[in-house]
Structures are given as C-alpha cells and as structure tokens.
C-alpha cells in the first residue's frame, strides 16, 4: 500500500532491459552516443518540432533550473505558482543556477490563473533600475496539487506572458500524466500553446533517473550546453541516460505507464469517495489530496500503508478530518488499492 510518491516505484522492466542491452561495447561520451541520436529524432517527432534542441539530464531540478537559467538574467524575476516545485521543493536551485534571479509567486491553491499572473507581472516595473526586471514564466503541468491546466488555460497563461514579451517554461515532471488526462498531442500542450521550453519528465513515470529539456527554438542550445557542463550535469557515460529515454519512448511505453498511473488514481479516488472522503482538489491525473477521519489514518498506518499526511498528525481526536497526499504510479497493483480501501 505504497502511495508516498511516484518516485518510489520501480523502473519498468523494458527500460531496464534496454539499459542492459546498451551496456555492451563502446559509445562516445558526453552525449555523443548514437542512442542520443535516436532519442533526439524520436522526441522531435513526438513534439512535431524538427528543429528542436533536445538534451538529457538526470533530475527534474536540473532540467527546470538549467532551462530557466537560459532565459533569466540575474537581475530578473521568474513568475511561478506559489505551490510550484521550483518554489517549494528545489532548495533555491533556480536562484543559484540563474545567478540570483528571484522568484515572484502567483498565489494559488493549485492552478495558476491568467488574472493572477497578469497582476504579478504588472507589479514589476521594467526599466526601474531599483527593482527586479520581469523574466520568464514557469507553469507546472501536472500541478503540485494534482490538477491539470487545460489547453485553453495554458494558452491564456502564455498569452499573458507573450503580451509582456516574456518566455514560457513548462515544468513537465509529470508531463505524460497531464497529456493522457487531456487526450491531446505533445505539440498542443507545448509550443502550439506558446511554450518555449519544456522539462519532459521520465523519472516519476517509470525511468531510473532521466529528464529531457526541449527548446522549441534552438537559439538557446549552445548556452544550455555550457550551463549543463558548468553546472556539473553533463554525464560522462551519457549513454545510460539516452538508453533510459530510448526505452521510455519505445512503443509509446511512456503513455501506457501514465495511463496506468492515472487509472490507478481514478480507481483509488472512486473508492475514497464511496468511503466518505472529501477532496481538497479534484483529482485529474495521478495525485490525490483528500481528507478522512484520524482514526482511519491510524488504522492505515498500523497496517503498513505509506503516504503523506498533509498538514495534520496522527495525534488528536479520532473523528477529526485529516488531509493526506497520495500518489499512484504505473506499477501499483489493484489489490493494494483494494487493501488500502478495506480499512475505511
């Protein structure tokens, strides 16, 4: 009954098999391996972007901050959600890698709104030497609260950014989960909606540790290469990143795993509703925020369930509602979900 994070799940066997297969012989280092050529061509095809610059790193934080650093000068500010990963979970890495560009938070409970973004950008005064200058906008998809921006919502956000001549970054750590939720194409969720660069996640969706950074305008390609090397994120034995991504993309495995994770979450959410749980946010992908009585939380923890309490503890009145965060991955068996629900 493991719902703590999709980071906690295993690597898909097909990806492990691809790594083992690519372990034979020799390959050029530092991203010059022939497997990377395969990955680059495949991602360009998937995103309908034949000129895109494609790079791999090992972590989502590296993908986000190195991409943002290519668009944010030290005297600028990056606009992001108040619950974004780059604000809450990256230990000031965006500020570090951009040379101290600050973050300006767009207050929200989940999805960023165009009105909130407009207010945040308008609050900065370009040309005033005493203040931070407006910089890139970063949108999280899936959000850190399990919500998914619709295509119309993405376009509304990017329209605000473009009206101020600001570039747009998409944090897609759970890109595949959002994509299958919307049933759209990768191009529609990115460059066709005004996104300039995307962090395309693999680690949370069945890979060992690999993320792609895709620039739809290759103008920033050389700068990214320099920043990746200077930031100590250029792998020598790069083929093991390439191999993971190649296995991930083969036969649409990335989409199949995301659908399974989303389906698991929908199954769990349905069971929680029937058990009387209340939801903090409507689940739209593979992440759930819900509340139920503390007594049930105690039973679940005693039975070995693993998930995060959200703003509460196991100490207190039995009937008090306590929130939880639960994340489903591709590998979670339905009998574990049923076992979890049996304690309600």
mmCIF file of C-alpha atoms in Angstrom:
data_model
loop_
_atom_site.group_PDB
_atom_site.id
_atom_site.type_symbol
_atom_site.label_atom_id
_atom_site.label_comp_id
_atom_site.label_asym_id
_atom_site.label_seq_id
_atom_site.Cartn_x
_atom_site.Cartn_y
_atom_site.Cartn_z
ATOM 1 C CA UNK A 1 0.000 0.000 0.000
ATOM 2 C CA UNK A 2 2.630 2.469 -1.149
ATOM 3 C CA UNK A 3 1.227 5.875 -2.101
ATOM 4 C CA UNK A 4 4.010 8.186 -0.917
ATOM 5 C CA UNK A 5 5.252 9.169 -4.388
ATOM 6 C CA UNK A 6 5.573 8.010 -7.971
ATOM 7 C CA UNK A 7 9.315 8.440 -7.353
ATOM 8 C CA UNK A 8 9.129 5.406 -5.063
ATOM 9 C CA UNK A 9 8.036 2.920 -7.719
ATOM 10 C CA UNK A 10 10.288 0.568 -9.683
ATOM 11 C CA UNK A 11 11.874 1.111 -13.065
ATOM 12 C CA UNK A 12 9.835 -0.505 -15.824
ATOM 13 C CA UNK A 13 11.412 -3.826 -16.914
ATOM 14 C CA UNK A 14 11.512 -2.733 -20.566
ATOM 15 C CA UNK A 15 13.668 0.244 -19.607
ATOM 16 C CA UNK A 16 15.983 -1.936 -17.521
ATOM 17 C CA UNK A 17 16.259 -4.341 -20.442
ATOM 18 C CA UNK A 18 17.185 -1.501 -22.770
ATOM 19 C CA UNK A 19 19.899 -0.319 -20.363
ATOM 20 C CA UNK A 20 21.347 -3.840 -20.191
ATOM 21 C CA UNK A 21 21.247 -4.160 -23.984
ATOM 22 C CA UNK A 22 23.006 -0.822 -24.426
ATOM 23 C CA UNK A 23 25.668 -1.756 -21.876
ATOM 24 C CA UNK A 24 27.582 -3.775 -24.483
ATOM 25 C CA UNK A 25 30.578 -2.361 -26.299
ATOM 26 C CA UNK A 26 31.658 1.250 -26.511
ATOM 27 C CA UNK A 27 29.866 4.545 -27.059
ATOM 28 C CA UNK A 28 31.194 8.062 -27.285
ATOM 29 C CA UNK A 29 30.741 10.012 -24.013
ATOM 30 C CA UNK A 30 29.132 13.342 -23.099
ATOM 31 C CA UNK A 31 26.004 12.982 -25.227
ATOM 32 C CA UNK A 32 27.747 11.954 -28.440
ATOM 33 C CA UNK A 33 26.434 8.385 -28.205
ATOM 34 C CA UNK A 34 24.402 7.026 -31.115
ATOM 35 C CA UNK A 35 21.493 6.273 -28.753
ATOM 36 C CA UNK A 36 21.131 10.010 -28.149
ATOM 37 C CA UNK A 37 20.690 10.494 -31.893
ATOM 38 C CA UNK A 38 17.770 8.059 -31.715
ATOM 39 C CA UNK A 39 16.294 9.895 -28.717
ATOM 40 C CA UNK A 40 16.652 13.305 -30.324
ATOM 41 C CA UNK A 41 14.932 12.176 -33.519
ATOM 42 C CA UNK A 42 12.139 10.467 -31.584
ATOM 43 C CA UNK A 43 11.398 13.463 -29.371
ATOM 44 C CA UNK A 44 11.429 15.819 -32.346
ATOM 45 C CA UNK A 45 8.912 13.532 -33.999
ATOM 46 C CA UNK A 46 6.735 13.225 -30.878
ATOM 47 C CA UNK A 47 6.620 17.000 -30.443
ATOM 48 C CA UNK A 48 6.284 17.738 -34.174
ATOM 49 C CA UNK A 49 9.310 20.007 -33.818
ATOM 50 C CA UNK A 50 12.042 19.024 -36.320
ATOM 51 C CA UNK A 51 14.323 21.908 -35.319
ATOM 52 C CA UNK A 52 14.025 21.467 -31.551
ATOM 53 C CA UNK A 53 17.170 21.242 -29.440
ATOM 54 C CA UNK A 54 16.983 18.194 -27.145
ATOM 55 C CA UNK A 55 19.140 17.462 -24.097
ATOM 56 C CA UNK A 56 19.097 14.998 -21.203
ATOM 57 C CA UNK A 57 19.844 15.413 -17.515
ATOM 58 C CA UNK A 58 19.355 13.071 -14.569
ATOM 59 C CA UNK A 59 16.999 15.080 -12.332
ATOM 60 C CA UNK A 60 13.905 17.214 -12.627
ATOM 61 C CA UNK A 61 15.511 20.008 -10.665
ATOM 62 C CA UNK A 62 18.421 20.136 -13.113
ATOM 63 C CA UNK A 63 16.023 20.196 -16.048
ATOM 64 C CA UNK A 64 13.998 23.050 -14.601
ATOM 65 C CA UNK A 65 16.778 25.277 -13.368
ATOM 66 C CA UNK A 66 19.147 24.881 -16.302
ATOM 67 C CA UNK A 67 16.306 25.632 -18.715
ATOM 68 C CA UNK A 68 15.226 28.689 -16.719
ATOM 69 C CA UNK A 69 18.812 29.915 -16.441
ATOM 70 C CA UNK A 70 18.917 30.219 -20.233
ATOM 71 C CA UNK A 71 16.047 32.729 -20.104
ATOM 72 C CA UNK A 72 16.525 34.546 -16.784
ATOM 73 C CA UNK A 73 19.189 37.153 -16.157
ATOM 74 C CA UNK A 74 20.402 37.625 -12.550
ATOM 75 C CA UNK A 75 18.518 40.938 -12.299
ATOM 76 C CA UNK A 76 15.227 39.421 -13.413
ATOM 77 C CA UNK A 77 12.419 37.593 -11.628
ATOM 78 C CA UNK A 78 10.778 34.300 -12.620
ATOM 79 C CA UNK A 79 6.988 34.179 -12.298
ATOM 80 C CA UNK A 80 5.663 30.905 -10.893
ATOM 81 C CA UNK A 81 2.859 29.441 -8.832
ATOM 82 C CA UNK A 82 3.106 29.733 -5.065
ATOM 83 C CA UNK A 83 2.822 25.926 -4.900
ATOM 84 C CA UNK A 84 5.255 25.237 -7.754
ATOM 85 C CA UNK A 85 8.068 22.723 -7.410
ATOM 86 C CA UNK A 86 10.684 25.354 -8.255
ATOM 87 C CA UNK A 87 9.483 27.395 -5.264
ATOM 88 C CA UNK A 88 8.692 24.745 -2.651
ATOM 89 C CA UNK A 89 10.970 21.822 -3.434
ATOM 90 C CA UNK A 90 14.223 22.859 -5.095
ATOM 91 C CA UNK A 91 16.219 24.403 -2.232
ATOM 92 C CA UNK A 92 16.751 27.736 -4.061
ATOM 93 C CA UNK A 93 18.295 25.939 -7.041
ATOM 94 C CA UNK A 94 16.577 28.323 -9.514
ATOM 95 C CA UNK A 95 18.128 31.298 -7.743
ATOM 96 C CA UNK A 96 21.511 29.553 -7.579
ATOM 97 C CA UNK A 97 21.673 28.481 -11.233
ATOM 98 C CA UNK A 98 20.346 31.789 -12.584
ATOM 99 C CA UNK A 99 22.890 33.776 -10.592
ATOM 100 C CA UNK A 100 20.316 35.066 -8.074
ATOM 101 C CA UNK A 101 17.276 35.836 -10.212
ATOM 102 C CA UNK A 102 14.385 35.939 -7.747
ATOM 103 C CA UNK A 103 11.016 34.172 -7.852
ATOM 104 C CA UNK A 104 7.785 36.159 -7.901
ATOM 105 C CA UNK A 105 4.919 33.998 -6.663
ATOM 106 C CA UNK A 106 1.485 33.932 -8.233
ATOM 107 C CA UNK A 107 -0.744 32.991 -5.304
ATOM 108 C CA UNK A 108 -2.919 29.946 -5.944
ATOM 109 C CA UNK A 109 -4.194 26.773 -4.315
ATOM 110 C CA UNK A 110 -3.398 24.701 -7.394
ATOM 111 C CA UNK A 111 -3.560 26.048 -10.958
ATOM 112 C CA UNK A 112 -2.167 29.446 -11.862
ATOM 113 C CA UNK A 113 -4.728 31.892 -13.222
ATOM 114 C CA UNK A 114 -4.188 34.438 -16.040
ATOM 115 C CA UNK A 115 -5.513 37.184 -13.772
ATOM 116 C CA UNK A 116 -3.062 36.280 -11.025
ATOM 117 C CA UNK A 117 -0.192 36.107 -13.480
ATOM 118 C CA UNK A 118 -1.113 39.470 -15.017
ATOM 119 C CA UNK A 119 -1.225 41.072 -11.578
ATOM 120 C CA UNK A 120 2.163 39.618 -10.647
ATOM 121 C CA UNK A 121 3.820 40.762 -13.878
ATOM 122 C CA UNK A 122 2.197 44.194 -13.741
ATOM 123 C CA UNK A 123 3.524 44.573 -10.203
ATOM 124 C CA UNK A 124 7.046 44.635 -11.602
ATOM 125 C CA UNK A 125 8.182 47.842 -13.268
ATOM 126 C CA UNK A 126 10.510 47.223 -16.219
ATOM 127 C CA UNK A 127 13.028 49.962 -16.678
ATOM 128 C CA UNK A 128 13.202 50.799 -12.969
ATOM 129 C CA UNK A 129 16.825 50.213 -12.069
ATOM 130 C CA UNK A 130 15.919 49.747 -8.406
ATOM 131 C CA UNK A 131 13.717 46.686 -8.928
ATOM 132 C CA UNK A 132 13.811 43.233 -10.464
ATOM 133 C CA UNK A 133 13.071 43.133 -14.158
ATOM 134 C CA UNK A 134 10.355 40.794 -15.496
ATOM 135 C CA UNK A 135 11.700 37.414 -16.592
ATOM 136 C CA UNK A 136 10.324 34.063 -17.712
ATOM 137 C CA UNK A 137 7.044 32.479 -16.658
ATOM 138 C CA UNK A 138 7.146 28.896 -15.357
ATOM 139 C CA UNK A 139 3.980 26.767 -15.463
ATOM 140 C CA UNK A 140 3.698 23.387 -13.718
ATOM 141 C CA UNK A 141 1.811 20.634 -15.568
ATOM 142 C CA UNK A 142 0.583 18.466 -13.662
ATOM 143 C CA UNK A 143 0.444 20.972 -10.794
ATOM 144 C CA UNK A 144 1.820 20.082 -7.392
ATOM 145 C CA UNK A 145 -1.779 19.672 -6.229
ATOM 146 C CA UNK A 146 -2.740 17.108 -8.869
ATOM 147 C CA UNK A 147 -4.601 19.487 -11.196
ATOM 148 C CA UNK A 148 -4.094 19.757 -14.948
ATOM 149 C CA UNK A 149 -4.231 23.015 -16.907
ATOM 150 C CA UNK A 150 -6.497 22.606 -19.938
ATOM 151 C CA UNK A 151 -5.174 23.673 -23.333
ATOM 152 C CA UNK A 152 -7.327 26.813 -23.102
ATOM 153 C CA UNK A 153 -5.921 27.562 -19.653
ATOM 154 C CA UNK A 154 -2.348 27.082 -20.863
ATOM 155 C CA UNK A 155 -2.981 29.364 -23.818
ATOM 156 C CA UNK A 156 -4.489 32.013 -21.568
ATOM 157 C CA UNK A 157 -1.384 31.955 -19.365
ATOM 158 C CA UNK A 158 1.062 32.071 -22.259
ATOM 159 C CA UNK A 159 -0.954 34.911 -23.834
ATOM 160 C CA UNK A 160 -0.331 36.977 -20.703
ATOM 161 C CA UNK A 161 3.376 36.160 -20.836
ATOM 162 C CA UNK A 162 3.653 36.970 -24.545
ATOM 163 C CA UNK A 163 1.792 40.266 -24.069
ATOM 164 C CA UNK A 164 4.705 41.251 -21.832
ATOM 165 C CA UNK A 165 7.268 39.690 -24.215
ATOM 166 C CA UNK A 166 8.241 37.032 -21.651
ATOM 167 C CA UNK A 167 9.339 33.451 -22.465
ATOM 168 C CA UNK A 168 7.449 30.470 -21.029
ATOM 169 C CA UNK A 169 8.862 27.343 -19.376
ATOM 170 C CA UNK A 170 6.720 24.258 -18.708
ATOM 171 C CA UNK A 171 7.709 22.099 -15.747
ATOM 172 C CA UNK A 172 6.585 18.702 -17.031
ATOM 173 C CA UNK A 173 7.872 16.372 -14.339
ATOM 174 C CA UNK A 174 4.514 14.587 -14.802
ATOM 175 C CA UNK A 175 4.147 15.626 -18.442
ATOM 176 C CA UNK A 176 2.833 12.245 -19.596
ATOM 177 C CA UNK A 177 0.190 12.126 -16.863
ATOM 178 C CA UNK A 178 -1.103 15.538 -17.927
ATOM 179 C CA UNK A 179 -1.019 14.582 -21.595
ATOM 180 C CA UNK A 180 -3.144 11.463 -21.244
ATOM 181 C CA UNK A 181 -5.519 13.331 -18.931
ATOM 182 C CA UNK A 182 -6.117 15.964 -21.619
ATOM 183 C CA UNK A 183 -6.017 13.469 -24.519
ATOM 184 C CA UNK A 184 -4.083 15.947 -26.638
ATOM 185 C CA UNK A 185 -0.773 15.915 -28.517
ATOM 186 C CA UNK A 186 2.569 16.954 -27.003
ATOM 187 C CA UNK A 187 2.738 19.795 -29.542
ATOM 188 C CA UNK A 188 -0.677 21.073 -28.484
ATOM 189 C CA UNK A 189 0.373 21.118 -24.834
ATOM 190 C CA UNK A 190 3.645 22.923 -25.552
ATOM 191 C CA UNK A 191 4.774 25.025 -28.497
ATOM 192 C CA UNK A 192 1.365 25.253 -30.145
ATOM 193 C CA UNK A 193 0.145 26.762 -26.865
ATOM 194 C CA UNK A 194 3.031 29.231 -26.590
ATOM 195 C CA UNK A 195 5.575 27.259 -24.522
ATOM 196 C CA UNK A 196 9.236 27.976 -25.365
ATOM 197 C CA UNK A 197 10.972 25.222 -23.394
ATOM 198 C CA UNK A 198 9.720 22.120 -21.591
ATOM 199 C CA UNK A 199 11.163 19.883 -18.907
ATOM 200 C CA UNK A 200 9.931 16.493 -20.116
ATOM 201 C CA UNK A 201 9.846 14.093 -17.165
ATOM 202 C CA UNK A 202 10.769 10.429 -17.100
ATOM 203 C CA UNK A 203 11.827 9.689 -13.526
ATOM 204 C CA UNK A 204 8.342 9.907 -11.981
ATOM 205 C CA UNK A 205 6.901 7.728 -14.756
ATOM 206 C CA UNK A 206 8.946 4.546 -14.662
ATOM 207 C CA UNK A 207 12.505 5.602 -15.524
ATOM 208 C CA UNK A 208 15.553 5.250 -13.284
ATOM 209 C CA UNK A 209 16.557 8.892 -13.489
ATOM 210 C CA UNK A 210 16.305 10.881 -16.711
ATOM 211 C CA UNK A 211 14.586 14.075 -17.868
ATOM 212 C CA UNK A 212 14.680 15.790 -21.242
ATOM 213 C CA UNK A 213 14.949 19.525 -21.830
ATOM 214 C CA UNK A 214 13.441 20.541 -25.159
ATOM 215 C CA UNK A 215 13.923 24.011 -26.648
ATOM 216 C CA UNK A 216 11.474 24.613 -29.481
ATOM 217 C CA UNK A 217 13.679 27.427 -30.740
ATOM 218 C CA UNK A 218 17.270 26.125 -30.826
ATOM 219 C CA UNK A 219 18.657 29.616 -30.221
ATOM 220 C CA UNK A 220 19.403 28.665 -26.590
ATOM 221 C CA UNK A 221 21.026 25.310 -27.422
ATOM 222 C CA UNK A 222 24.677 26.284 -27.038
ATOM 223 C CA UNK A 223 24.014 28.256 -23.873
ATOM 224 C CA UNK A 224 22.267 25.229 -22.364
ATOM 225 C CA UNK A 225 25.217 23.010 -23.236
ATOM 226 C CA UNK A 226 27.570 25.392 -21.469
ATOM 227 C CA UNK A 227 25.329 25.733 -18.437
ATOM 228 C CA UNK A 228 24.834 21.977 -18.191
ATOM 229 C CA UNK A 229 28.599 21.399 -18.206
ATOM 230 C CA UNK A 230 29.369 24.294 -15.852
ATOM 231 C CA UNK A 231 26.603 23.127 -13.524
ATOM 232 C CA UNK A 232 28.075 19.582 -13.328
ATOM 233 C CA UNK A 233 25.092 17.924 -15.022
ATOM 234 C CA UNK A 234 26.796 16.655 -18.186
ATOM 235 C CA UNK A 235 27.152 12.884 -17.744
ATOM 236 C CA UNK A 236 30.348 11.283 -18.991
ATOM 237 C CA UNK A 237 28.668 7.912 -19.580
ATOM 238 C CA UNK A 238 25.711 9.687 -21.104
ATOM 239 C CA UNK A 239 24.527 6.559 -22.942
ATOM 240 C CA UNK A 240 22.803 5.409 -19.734
ATOM 241 C CA UNK A 241 20.606 8.495 -19.796
ATOM 242 C CA UNK A 242 19.980 8.056 -23.518
ATOM 243 C CA UNK A 243 19.181 4.387 -23.064
ATOM 244 C CA UNK A 244 16.556 5.079 -20.420
ATOM 245 C CA UNK A 245 14.857 7.683 -22.570
ATOM 246 C CA UNK A 246 15.000 5.462 -25.649
ATOM 247 C CA UNK A 247 13.344 2.622 -23.744
ATOM 248 C CA UNK A 248 10.808 5.017 -22.253
ATOM 249 C CA UNK A 249 9.723 6.316 -25.659
ATOM 250 C CA UNK A 250 9.725 2.965 -27.480
ATOM 251 C CA UNK A 251 6.285 1.649 -28.436
ATOM 252 C CA UNK A 252 4.650 4.527 -26.501
ATOM 253 C CA UNK A 253 5.627 2.948 -23.171
ATOM 254 C CA UNK A 254 5.665 6.422 -21.587
ATOM 255 C CA UNK A 255 1.998 6.935 -22.460
ATOM 256 C CA UNK A 256 0.955 3.454 -21.359
ATOM 257 C CA UNK A 257 2.589 3.893 -17.943
ATOM 258 C CA UNK A 258 0.997 7.312 -17.481
ATOM 259 C CA UNK A 259 -2.441 5.942 -18.336
ATOM 260 C CA UNK A 260 -1.971 3.126 -15.831
ATOM 261 C CA UNK A 261 -0.905 5.574 -13.108
ATOM 262 C CA UNK A 262 -3.857 7.864 -13.837
ATOM 263 C CA UNK A 263 -6.259 4.923 -13.935
ATOM 264 C CA UNK A 264 -4.938 3.718 -10.577
ATOM 265 C CA UNK A 265 -5.543 7.159 -9.097
ATOM 266 C CA UNK A 266 -9.057 7.327 -10.551
ATOM 267 C CA UNK A 267 -9.834 3.889 -9.080
ATOM 268 C CA UNK A 268 -8.489 4.977 -5.686
ATOM 269 C CA UNK A 269 -10.378 8.291 -5.823
ATOM 270 C CA UNK A 270 -13.631 6.491 -6.612
ATOM 271 C CA UNK A 271 -13.128 4.220 -3.612
ATOM 272 C CA UNK A 272 -12.334 7.155 -1.347
ATOM 273 C CA UNK A 273 -15.498 8.971 -2.446
ATOM 274 C CA UNK A 274 -17.592 5.922 -1.664
ATOM 275 C CA UNK A 275 -15.905 5.759 1.746
ATOM 276 C CA UNK A 276 -16.899 9.363 2.505
ATOM 277 C CA UNK A 277 -13.560 11.123 1.986
ATOM 278 C CA UNK A 278 -13.583 14.778 0.930
ATOM 279 C CA UNK A 279 -11.225 16.165 -1.688
ATOM 280 C CA UNK A 280 -9.070 19.265 -1.361
ATOM 281 C CA UNK A 281 -8.629 19.362 -5.150
ATOM 282 C CA UNK A 282 -10.413 17.405 -7.844
ATOM 283 C CA UNK A 283 -8.017 14.633 -8.970
ATOM 284 C CA UNK A 284 -7.128 14.952 -12.651
ATOM 285 C CA UNK A 285 -4.001 12.827 -13.027
ATOM 286 C CA UNK A 286 -2.169 10.501 -10.625
ATOM 287 C CA UNK A 287 -2.102 12.605 -7.447
ATOM 288 C CA UNK A 288 -4.860 12.864 -4.816
ATOM 289 C CA UNK A 289 -5.385 15.236 -1.898
ATOM 290 C CA UNK A 290 -8.225 14.044 0.338
ATOM 291 C CA UNK A 291 -9.366 14.088 3.964
ATOM 292 C CA UNK A 292 -10.872 11.417 6.225
ATOM 293 C CA UNK A 293 -11.071 10.816 9.984
ATOM 294 C CA UNK A 294 -7.885 10.490 12.001
ATOM 295 C CA UNK A 295 -8.976 7.082 13.338
ATOM 296 C CA UNK A 296 -8.842 5.688 9.802
ATOM 297 C CA UNK A 297 -5.397 7.200 9.259
ATOM 298 C CA UNK A 298 -4.213 5.376 12.376
ATOM 299 C CA UNK A 299 -5.616 2.066 11.107
ATOM 300 C CA UNK A 300 -3.938 2.561 7.745
ATOM 301 C CA UNK A 301 -0.568 3.391 9.244
ATOM 302 C CA UNK A 302 -0.762 0.435 11.620
ATOM 303 C CA UNK A 303 -1.480 -1.778 8.599
ATOM 304 C CA UNK A 304 1.663 -0.508 6.852
ATOM 305 C CA UNK A 305 0.205 2.000 4.391
ATOM 306 C CA UNK A 306 2.727 4.581 3.204
ATOM 307 C CA UNK A 307 1.540 8.077 2.257
ATOM 308 C CA UNK A 308 1.970 11.651 3.460
ATOM 309 C CA UNK A 309 -0.314 13.401 5.908
ATOM 310 C CA UNK A 310 -0.996 16.896 4.655
ATOM 311 C CA UNK A 311 -0.976 19.466 7.432
ATOM 312 C CA UNK A 312 -2.004 17.167 10.267
ATOM 313 C CA UNK A 313 -0.758 14.380 12.502
ATOM 314 C CA UNK A 314 -1.895 11.077 13.957
ATOM 315 C CA UNK A 315 -2.251 12.691 17.375
ATOM 316 C CA UNK A 316 -5.666 14.055 18.310
ATOM 317 C CA UNK A 317 -9.378 13.317 18.210
ATOM 318 C CA UNK A 318 -10.410 10.191 16.314
ATOM 319 C CA UNK A 319 -13.188 11.891 14.353
ATOM 320 C CA UNK A 320 -11.207 14.939 13.239
ATOM 321 C CA UNK A 321 -10.712 15.110 9.466
ATOM 322 C CA UNK A 322 -7.033 14.963 8.469
ATOM 323 C CA UNK A 323 -5.798 15.539 4.928
ATOM 324 C CA UNK A 324 -3.447 13.273 3.009
ATOM 325 C CA UNK A 325 -1.471 13.272 -0.225
ATOM 326 C CA UNK A 326 -1.475 10.049 -2.218
ATOM 327 C CA UNK A 327 0.347 9.415 -5.497
ATOM 328 C CA UNK A 328 -0.144 6.403 -7.766
ATOM 329 C CA UNK A 329 2.448 5.066 -10.184
ATOM 330 C CA UNK A 330 2.208 2.675 -13.128
ATOM 331 C CA UNK A 331 3.225 -0.398 -11.132
ATOM 332 C CA UNK A 332 0.717 -0.225 -8.288
ATOM 333 C CA UNK A 333 -1.374 -3.431 -8.183
ATOM 334 C CA UNK A 334 -5.141 -3.007 -7.820
ATOM 335 C CA UNK A 335 -5.178 -5.429 -4.885
ATOM 336 C CA UNK A 336 -3.011 -2.960 -2.944
ATOM 337 C CA UNK A 337 -5.544 -0.217 -3.632
ATOM 338 C CA UNK A 338 -8.331 -2.550 -2.522
ATOM 339 C CA UNK A 339 -6.377 -3.409 0.631
ATOM 340 C CA UNK A 340 -5.972 0.296 1.387
ATOM 341 C CA UNK A 341 -9.696 0.966 0.909
ATOM 342 C CA UNK A 342 -10.671 -2.012 3.054
ATOM 343 C CA UNK A 343 -9.558 -0.103 6.165
ATOM 344 C CA UNK A 344 -12.267 2.563 5.788
#
